[in-house]
Amino acid sequence: MERPVLLAVDDEVGALRVLADALERRFGADYRVVAVDSATAGEAELERLASRGAEVALVVAELWLAGSDGVAFLGRARAIHPDAGRALLIEMDERGTRLPIDSMERLQRATALGQIDFSLITPWVSPEEWLYPQVQEALSRWTKAHRPHHESVRLVGEQWSSRSHELRDVLARNTVPFGFYAADSDEGRRLLTEHGVDGARLPVVILYGGQVLIDPANVDLANALGVRTRPEAG
């Protein structure tokens, strides 16, 4: 099945690249990240995806686009892809301490009128704190509504193992869609056999793209999912 699309629109090429790279790093295994640098290109891409029957899970648009308005663009995106989530990207002031007054007023109006689903502030200090949680929540809502049986991660382990419960809790707290399969169940044995794992060490984590992790540490699982666990060097 073709991966659903995350579409990012920003006419500042540098900012667009940072956003697209961050989204790709965290969500690229399960979603296809598409980045375009204008509202016109964004609308054309949405039309193209609709003509192919492709699914769009989330559209992220900068508030102030050249010759356009991010809120209006998200309205057109909703008309083309009614099920897609809508996120408004808003840039902090030059000091990076607060939102400009006109941006704040536009955001409040769009929120009150239900024209957006949520907002994202840029630039962020850390995507793990400022970007990923809100995007993950939106994608989890979309997945539950449109892919009720989709699992980004499959976990095979002993039913009552404390380590299995710990990994399940980590995945749940980070709203990663996953399924748990007891190692002694038919499905659990099938998954282990299919991925060439003998089950001598459990739990086993099978990622959507086929990567297998055997009893991974929490940090190793986070890295495999694209979640940074250390701040970037300044």
PDB file of C-alpha atoms in Angstrom:
ATOM      1  CA  MET A   1       0.000   0.000   0.000  1.00  0.00           C
ATOM      2  CA  GLU A   2       1.313   3.436  -0.953  1.00  0.00           C
ATOM      3  CA  ARG A   3       2.372   5.565   1.966  1.00  0.00           C
ATOM      4  CA  PRO A   4       0.062   8.498   2.766  1.00  0.00           C
ATOM      5  CA  VAL A   5       1.503  11.947   2.142  1.00  0.00           C
ATOM      6  CA  LEU A   6       2.665  14.726   4.456  1.00  0.00           C
ATOM      7  CA  LEU A   7       2.711  17.947   2.416  1.00  0.00           C
ATOM      8  CA  ALA A   8       4.776  20.929   3.623  1.00  0.00           C
ATOM      9  CA  VAL A   9       4.446  24.369   1.991  1.00  0.00           C
ATOM     10  CA  ASP A  10       6.781  27.281   2.749  1.00  0.00           C
ATOM     11  CA  ASP A  11       8.230  29.861   0.340  1.00  0.00           C
ATOM     12  CA  GLU A  12      11.364  30.241   2.474  1.00  0.00           C
ATOM     13  CA  VAL A  13      13.495  27.491   0.986  1.00  0.00           C
ATOM     14  CA  GLY A  14      15.836  27.143   3.960  1.00  0.00           C
ATOM     15  CA  ALA A  15      12.995  26.841   6.460  1.00  0.00           C
ATOM     16  CA  LEU A  16      11.198  24.415   4.148  1.00  0.00           C
ATOM     17  CA  ARG A  17      14.255  22.194   3.973  1.00  0.00           C
ATOM     18  CA  VAL A  18      14.608  22.136   7.761  1.00  0.00           C
ATOM     19  CA  LEU A  19      10.933  21.214   8.161  1.00  0.00           C
ATOM     20  CA  ALA A  20      10.999  18.550   5.469  1.00  0.00           C
ATOM     21  CA  ASP A  21      14.178  16.974   6.859  1.00  0.00           C
ATOM     22  CA  ALA A  22      12.703  16.856  10.361  1.00  0.00           C
ATOM     23  CA  LEU A  23       9.470  15.278   9.131  1.00  0.00           C
ATOM     24  CA  GLU A  24      11.350  12.777   6.976  1.00  0.00           C
ATOM     25  CA  ARG A  25      13.617  11.780   9.852  1.00  0.00           C
ATOM     26  CA  ARG A  26      10.733  11.034  12.194  1.00  0.00           C
ATOM     27  CA  PHE A  27       7.879   9.961   9.927  1.00  0.00           C
ATOM     28  CA  GLY A  28       9.496   8.981   6.632  1.00  0.00           C
ATOM     29  CA  ALA A  29       9.190   5.244   7.231  1.00  0.00           C
ATOM     30  CA  ASP A  30       5.389   5.445   7.256  1.00  0.00           C
ATOM     31  CA  TYR A  31       4.599   8.617   5.298  1.00  0.00           C
ATOM     32  CA  ARG A  32       5.884  10.194   2.101  1.00  0.00           C
ATOM     33  CA  VAL A  33       7.067  13.727   2.816  1.00  0.00           C
ATOM     34  CA  VAL A  34       6.501  16.178  -0.055  1.00  0.00           C
ATOM     35  CA  ALA A  35       7.845  19.747   0.189  1.00  0.00           C
ATOM     36  CA  VAL A  36       6.895  22.600  -2.156  1.00  0.00           C
ATOM     37  CA  ASP A  37       7.849  26.272  -2.064  1.00  0.00           C
ATOM     38  CA  SER A  38       4.628  28.044  -3.077  1.00  0.00           C
ATOM     39  CA  ALA A  39       0.867  27.886  -2.639  1.00  0.00           C
ATOM     40  CA  THR A  40       0.469  27.423  -6.388  1.00  0.00           C
ATOM     41  CA  ALA A  41       2.817  24.430  -6.421  1.00  0.00           C
ATOM     42  CA  GLY A  42       1.116  23.058  -3.313  1.00  0.00           C
ATOM     43  CA  GLU A  43      -2.334  23.213  -4.848  1.00  0.00           C
ATOM     44  CA  ALA A  44      -1.070  21.595  -8.050  1.00  0.00           C
ATOM     45  CA  GLU A  45       0.497  18.785  -6.030  1.00  0.00           C
ATOM     46  CA  LEU A  46      -2.715  18.235  -4.075  1.00  0.00           C
ATOM     47  CA  GLU A  47      -4.683  18.046  -7.323  1.00  0.00           C
ATOM     48  CA  ARG A  48      -2.172  15.581  -8.758  1.00  0.00           C
ATOM     49  CA  LEU A  49      -2.357  13.382  -5.675  1.00  0.00           C
ATOM     50  CA  ALA A  50      -6.163  13.450  -5.760  1.00  0.00           C
ATOM     51  CA  SER A  51      -6.188  12.417  -9.422  1.00  0.00           C
ATOM     52  CA  ARG A  52      -4.060   9.386  -8.519  1.00  0.00           C
ATOM     53  CA  GLY A  53      -6.229   8.479  -5.562  1.00  0.00           C
ATOM     54  CA  ALA A  54      -3.332   9.066  -3.151  1.00  0.00           C
ATOM     55  CA  GLU A  55      -4.093   9.749   0.497  1.00  0.00           C
ATOM     56  CA  VAL A  56      -2.938  12.959   2.178  1.00  0.00           C
ATOM     57  CA  ALA A  57      -2.728  12.679   5.952  1.00  0.00           C
ATOM     58  CA  LEU A  58      -1.485  16.172   6.830  1.00  0.00           C
ATOM     59  CA  VAL A  59      -0.866  19.521   5.143  1.00  0.00           C
ATOM     60  CA  VAL A  60       1.472  22.022   6.852  1.00  0.00           C
ATOM     61  CA  ALA A  61       1.489  25.565   5.448  1.00  0.00           C
ATOM     62  CA  GLU A  62       3.340  28.737   6.442  1.00  0.00           C
ATOM     63  CA  LEU A  63       0.942  31.513   7.471  1.00  0.00           C
ATOM     64  CA  TRP A  64       2.409  34.191   5.212  1.00  0.00           C
ATOM     65  CA  LEU A  65       3.017  32.735   1.759  1.00  0.00           C
ATOM     66  CA  ALA A  66       4.105  34.975  -1.103  1.00  0.00           C
ATOM     67  CA  GLY A  67       1.002  36.139  -2.926  1.00  0.00           C
ATOM     68  CA  SER A  68      -1.223  33.964  -0.787  1.00  0.00           C
ATOM     69  CA  ASP A  69      -2.433  33.248   2.722  1.00  0.00           C
ATOM     70  CA  GLY A  70      -1.672  30.027   4.548  1.00  0.00           C
ATOM     71  CA  VAL A  71      -5.136  29.789   6.067  1.00  0.00           C
ATOM     72  CA  ALA A  72      -6.790  30.223   2.673  1.00  0.00           C
ATOM     73  CA  PHE A  73      -4.446  27.627   1.204  1.00  0.00           C
ATOM     74  CA  LEU A  74      -5.372  25.141   3.922  1.00  0.00           C
ATOM     75  CA  GLY A  75      -9.018  25.786   3.056  1.00  0.00           C
ATOM     76  CA  ARG A  76      -8.345  24.831  -0.558  1.00  0.00           C
ATOM     77  CA  ALA A  77      -6.393  21.794   0.634  1.00  0.00           C
ATOM     78  CA  ARG A  78      -9.386  20.665   2.708  1.00  0.00           C
ATOM     79  CA  ALA A  79     -11.647  21.026  -0.352  1.00  0.00           C
ATOM     80  CA  ILE A  80      -9.347  18.734  -2.375  1.00  0.00           C
ATOM     81  CA  HIS A  81      -8.500  16.286   0.418  1.00  0.00           C
ATOM     82  CA  PRO A  82     -11.300  16.526   3.014  1.00  0.00           C
ATOM     83  CA  ASP A  83      -9.706  14.020   5.396  1.00  0.00           C
ATOM     84  CA  ALA A  84      -6.278  15.663   5.629  1.00  0.00           C
ATOM     85  CA  GLY A  85      -5.228  17.390   8.833  1.00  0.00           C
ATOM     86  CA  ARG A  86      -4.363  21.105   8.592  1.00  0.00           C
ATOM     87  CA  ALA A  87      -1.430  22.674  10.432  1.00  0.00           C
ATOM     88  CA  LEU A  88      -0.487  26.348  10.269  1.00  0.00           C
ATOM     89  CA  LEU A  89       3.223  27.138  10.525  1.00  0.00           C
ATOM     90  CA  ILE A  90       3.925  30.460  12.262  1.00  0.00           C
ATOM     91  CA  GLU A  91       7.285  32.163  12.563  1.00  0.00           C
ATOM     92  CA  MET A  92       8.388  33.878  15.766  1.00  0.00           C
ATOM     93  CA  ASP A  93       9.492  37.521  15.710  1.00  0.00           C
ATOM     94  CA  GLU A  94      13.088  38.549  14.945  1.00  0.00           C
ATOM     95  CA  ARG A  95      14.097  38.084  18.566  1.00  0.00           C
ATOM     96  CA  GLY A  96      12.550  34.629  18.658  1.00  0.00           C
ATOM     97  CA  THR A  97      10.642  35.485  21.821  1.00  0.00           C
ATOM     98  CA  ARG A  98       7.016  35.873  20.740  1.00  0.00           C
ATOM     99  CA  LEU A  99       4.590  35.767  17.844  1.00  0.00           C
ATOM    100  CA  PRO A 100       4.104  38.980  15.864  1.00  0.00           C
ATOM    101  CA  ILE A 101       0.792  40.697  16.649  1.00  0.00           C
ATOM    102  CA  ASP A 102      -0.640  40.253  13.152  1.00  0.00           C
ATOM    103  CA  SER A 103       0.278  36.556  13.143  1.00  0.00           C
ATOM    104  CA  MET A 104      -1.284  36.051  16.566  1.00  0.00           C
ATOM    105  CA  GLU A 105      -4.515  37.725  15.484  1.00  0.00           C
ATOM    106  CA  ARG A 106      -4.666  35.646  12.299  1.00  0.00           C
ATOM    107  CA  LEU A 107      -4.007  32.457  14.264  1.00  0.00           C
ATOM    108  CA  GLN A 108      -6.699  33.220  16.842  1.00  0.00           C
ATOM    109  CA  ARG A 109      -9.246  33.935  14.125  1.00  0.00           C
ATOM    110  CA  ALA A 110      -8.403  30.791  12.158  1.00  0.00           C
ATOM    111  CA  THR A 111      -8.624  28.685  15.315  1.00  0.00           C
ATOM    112  CA  ALA A 112     -11.945  30.204  16.376  1.00  0.00           C
ATOM    113  CA  LEU A 113     -13.455  29.618  12.938  1.00  0.00           C
ATOM    114  CA  GLY A 114     -12.201  26.030  12.741  1.00  0.00           C
ATOM    115  CA  GLN A 115     -10.058  26.795   9.680  1.00  0.00           C
ATOM    116  CA  ILE A 116      -7.041  24.890  11.042  1.00  0.00           C
ATOM    117  CA  ASP A 117      -6.553  21.874  13.281  1.00  0.00           C
ATOM    118  CA  PHE A 118      -3.432  23.070  15.082  1.00  0.00           C
ATOM    119  CA  SER A 119      -0.438  25.379  14.739  1.00  0.00           C
ATOM    120  CA  LEU A 120       3.327  24.879  14.772  1.00  0.00           C
ATOM    121  CA  ILE A 121       5.838  27.497  15.856  1.00  0.00           C
ATOM    122  CA  THR A 122       9.092  28.022  13.963  1.00  0.00           C
ATOM    123  CA  PRO A 123      12.000  28.109  14.429  1.00  0.00           C
ATOM    124  CA  TRP A 124      11.948  25.472  17.144  1.00  0.00           C
ATOM    125  CA  VAL A 125      14.596  24.726  19.719  1.00  0.00           C
ATOM    126  CA  SER A 126      14.054  20.991  19.433  1.00  0.00           C
ATOM    127  CA  PRO A 127      11.693  19.147  17.054  1.00  0.00           C
ATOM    128  CA  GLU A 128      11.199  16.496  19.733  1.00  0.00           C
ATOM    129  CA  GLU A 129       9.466  19.122  21.885  1.00  0.00           C
ATOM    130  CA  TRP A 130       8.037  21.649  19.428  1.00  0.00           C
ATOM    131  CA  LEU A 131       7.223  19.652  16.287  1.00  0.00           C
ATOM    132  CA  TYR A 132       6.933  15.899  16.695  1.00  0.00           C
ATOM    133  CA  PRO A 133       4.353  15.607  19.504  1.00  0.00           C
ATOM    134  CA  GLN A 134       1.658  17.638  17.713  1.00  0.00           C
ATOM    135  CA  VAL A 135       2.347  16.058  14.328  1.00  0.00           C
ATOM    136  CA  GLN A 136       2.363  12.571  15.850  1.00  0.00           C
ATOM    137  CA  GLU A 137      -0.965  13.237  17.572  1.00  0.00           C
ATOM    138  CA  ALA A 138      -2.516  14.438  14.315  1.00  0.00           C
ATOM    139  CA  LEU A 139      -1.202  11.424  12.407  1.00  0.00           C
ATOM    140  CA  SER A 140      -2.415   9.051  15.095  1.00  0.00           C
ATOM    141  CA  ARG A 141      -5.926  10.517  14.757  1.00  0.00           C
ATOM    142  CA  TRP A 142      -5.730  10.139  10.997  1.00  0.00           C
ATOM    143  CA  THR A 143      -4.454   6.569  11.270  1.00  0.00           C
ATOM    144  CA  LYS A 144      -7.215   5.530  13.665  1.00  0.00           C
ATOM    145  CA  ALA A 145      -9.843   6.954  11.316  1.00  0.00           C
ATOM    146  CA  HIS A 146      -8.407   5.723   8.010  1.00  0.00           C
ATOM    147  CA  ARG A 147      -6.055   2.874   8.796  1.00  0.00           C
ATOM    148  CA  PRO A 148      -7.622   1.227  11.849  1.00  0.00           C
ATOM    149  CA  HIS A 149      -5.421  -1.849  11.451  1.00  0.00           C
ATOM    150  CA  HIS A 150      -2.220  -0.050  10.475  1.00  0.00           C
ATOM    151  CA  GLU A 151       0.751  -0.794  12.697  1.00  0.00           C
ATOM    152  CA  SER A 152       4.006   1.111  12.381  1.00  0.00           C
ATOM    153  CA  VAL A 153       5.616  -1.293  14.837  1.00  0.00           C
ATOM    154  CA  ARG A 154       4.932  -4.932  15.686  1.00  0.00           C
ATOM    155  CA  LEU A 155       6.196  -6.149  19.025  1.00  0.00           C
ATOM    156  CA  VAL A 156       6.672  -9.863  19.711  1.00  0.00           C
ATOM    157  CA  GLY A 157       7.372 -10.868  23.283  1.00  0.00           C
ATOM    158  CA  GLU A 158       6.269 -12.801  26.329  1.00  0.00           C
ATOM    159  CA  GLN A 159       2.782 -11.821  27.399  1.00  0.00           C
ATOM    160  CA  TRP A 160       3.646 -10.969  31.013  1.00  0.00           C
ATOM    161  CA  SER A 161       7.256  -9.865  30.553  1.00  0.00           C
ATOM    162  CA  SER A 162       8.083  -6.597  32.286  1.00  0.00           C
ATOM    163  CA  ARG A 163      10.311  -5.620  29.368  1.00  0.00           C
ATOM    164  CA  SER A 164       7.490  -6.216  26.882  1.00  0.00           C
ATOM    165  CA  HIS A 165       5.227  -4.005  28.979  1.00  0.00           C
ATOM    166  CA  GLU A 166       7.904  -1.317  29.179  1.00  0.00           C
ATOM    167  CA  LEU A 167       8.317  -1.178  25.390  1.00  0.00           C
ATOM    168  CA  ARG A 168       4.545  -1.163  24.899  1.00  0.00           C
ATOM    169  CA  ASP A 169       4.327   1.777  27.285  1.00  0.00           C
ATOM    170  CA  VAL A 170       7.094   3.660  25.428  1.00  0.00           C
ATOM    171  CA  LEU A 171       5.296   3.197  22.108  1.00  0.00           C
ATOM    172  CA  ALA A 172       1.912   4.132  23.554  1.00  0.00           C
ATOM    173  CA  ARG A 173       3.214   7.283  25.275  1.00  0.00           C
ATOM    174  CA  ASN A 174       4.716   8.414  21.986  1.00  0.00           C
ATOM    175  CA  THR A 175       1.453   7.580  20.143  1.00  0.00           C
ATOM    176  CA  VAL A 176       3.194   5.189  17.748  1.00  0.00           C
ATOM    177  CA  PRO A 177       0.629   2.762  16.228  1.00  0.00           C
ATOM    178  CA  PHE A 178       1.758  -0.731  17.203  1.00  0.00           C
ATOM    179  CA  GLY A 179       0.548  -4.260  17.710  1.00  0.00           C
ATOM    180  CA  PHE A 180       1.666  -6.719  20.371  1.00  0.00           C
ATOM    181  CA  TYR A 181       1.906 -10.445  19.606  1.00  0.00           C
ATOM    182  CA  ALA A 182       2.656 -13.074  22.213  1.00  0.00           C
ATOM    183  CA  ALA A 183       5.698 -15.093  21.175  1.00  0.00           C
ATOM    184  CA  ASP A 184       3.857 -18.379  21.781  1.00  0.00           C
ATOM    185  CA  SER A 185       0.847 -17.380  19.663  1.00  0.00           C
ATOM    186  CA  ASP A 186       0.406 -18.484  16.044  1.00  0.00           C
ATOM    187  CA  GLU A 187       0.824 -14.915  14.781  1.00  0.00           C
ATOM    188  CA  GLY A 188       3.831 -14.291  17.002  1.00  0.00           C
ATOM    189  CA  ARG A 189       5.580 -17.432  15.755  1.00  0.00           C
ATOM    190  CA  ARG A 190       4.725 -16.514  12.154  1.00  0.00           C
ATOM    191  CA  LEU A 191       6.246 -13.052  12.509  1.00  0.00           C
ATOM    192  CA  LEU A 192       9.439 -14.428  14.018  1.00  0.00           C
ATOM    193  CA  THR A 193       9.781 -17.037  11.256  1.00  0.00           C
ATOM    194  CA  GLU A 194       9.087 -14.529   8.481  1.00  0.00           C
ATOM    195  CA  HIS A 195      11.832 -12.246   9.754  1.00  0.00           C
ATOM    196  CA  GLY A 196      14.382 -14.979  10.424  1.00  0.00           C
ATOM    197  CA  VAL A 197      14.359 -14.629  14.199  1.00  0.00           C
ATOM    198  CA  ASP A 198      14.530 -17.721  16.420  1.00  0.00           C
ATOM    199  CA  GLY A 199      12.939 -16.053  19.446  1.00  0.00           C
ATOM    200  CA  ALA A 200      15.738 -17.008  21.822  1.00  0.00           C
ATOM    201  CA  ARG A 201      15.913 -13.361  22.897  1.00  0.00           C
ATOM    202  CA  LEU A 202      12.752 -11.392  23.426  1.00  0.00           C
ATOM    203  CA  PRO A 203      11.104  -8.997  22.924  1.00  0.00           C
ATOM    204  CA  VAL A 204      11.550  -8.488  19.196  1.00  0.00           C
ATOM    205  CA  VAL A 205      10.552  -5.214  17.527  1.00  0.00           C
ATOM    206  CA  ILE A 206       9.652  -5.280  13.825  1.00  0.00           C
ATOM    207  CA  LEU A 207       9.459  -1.872  12.177  1.00  0.00           C
ATOM    208  CA  TYR A 208       7.143  -0.988   9.304  1.00  0.00           C
ATOM    209  CA  GLY A 209       9.992  -1.020   6.767  1.00  0.00           C
ATOM    210  CA  GLY A 210      11.123  -4.500   7.848  1.00  0.00           C
ATOM    211  CA  GLN A 211      13.970  -3.602  10.214  1.00  0.00           C
ATOM    212  CA  VAL A 212      14.220  -5.986  13.172  1.00  0.00           C
ATOM    213  CA  LEU A 213      15.460  -5.012  16.640  1.00  0.00           C
ATOM    214  CA  ILE A 214      16.071  -7.724  19.210  1.00  0.00           C
ATOM    215  CA  ASP A 215      15.466  -6.627  22.800  1.00  0.00           C
ATOM    216  CA  PRO A 216      16.424  -3.030  21.983  1.00  0.00           C
ATOM    217  CA  ALA A 217      17.261  -0.447  24.589  1.00  0.00           C
ATOM    218  CA  ASN A 218      14.765   2.407  24.700  1.00  0.00           C
ATOM    219  CA  VAL A 219      17.294   4.757  23.114  1.00  0.00           C
ATOM    220  CA  ASP A 220      17.924   2.310  20.258  1.00  0.00           C
ATOM    221  CA  LEU A 221      14.207   2.041  19.583  1.00  0.00           C
ATOM    222  CA  ALA A 222      13.909   5.839  19.619  1.00  0.00           C
ATOM    223  CA  ASN A 223      16.780   6.164  17.160  1.00  0.00           C
ATOM    224  CA  ALA A 224      15.241   3.567  14.845  1.00  0.00           C
ATOM    225  CA  LEU A 225      11.994   5.535  14.860  1.00  0.00           C
ATOM    226  CA  GLY A 226      13.861   8.742  14.025  1.00  0.00           C
ATOM    227  CA  VAL A 227      13.456  10.384  17.417  1.00  0.00           C
ATOM    228  CA  ARG A 228      16.515  12.315  18.534  1.00  0.00           C
ATOM    229  CA  THR A 229      17.498  11.610  22.114  1.00  0.00           C
ATOM    230  CA  ARG A 230      20.319  14.158  22.333  1.00  0.00           C
ATOM    231  CA  PRO A 231      20.310  17.842  21.434  1.00  0.00           C
ATOM    232  CA  GLU A 232      21.974  18.821  18.189  1.00  0.00           C
ATOM    233  CA  ALA A 233      25.367  20.470  18.440  1.00  0.00           C
ATOM    234  CA  GLY A 234      25.060  24.250  18.371  1.00  0.00           C
TER     235      GLY A 234
END
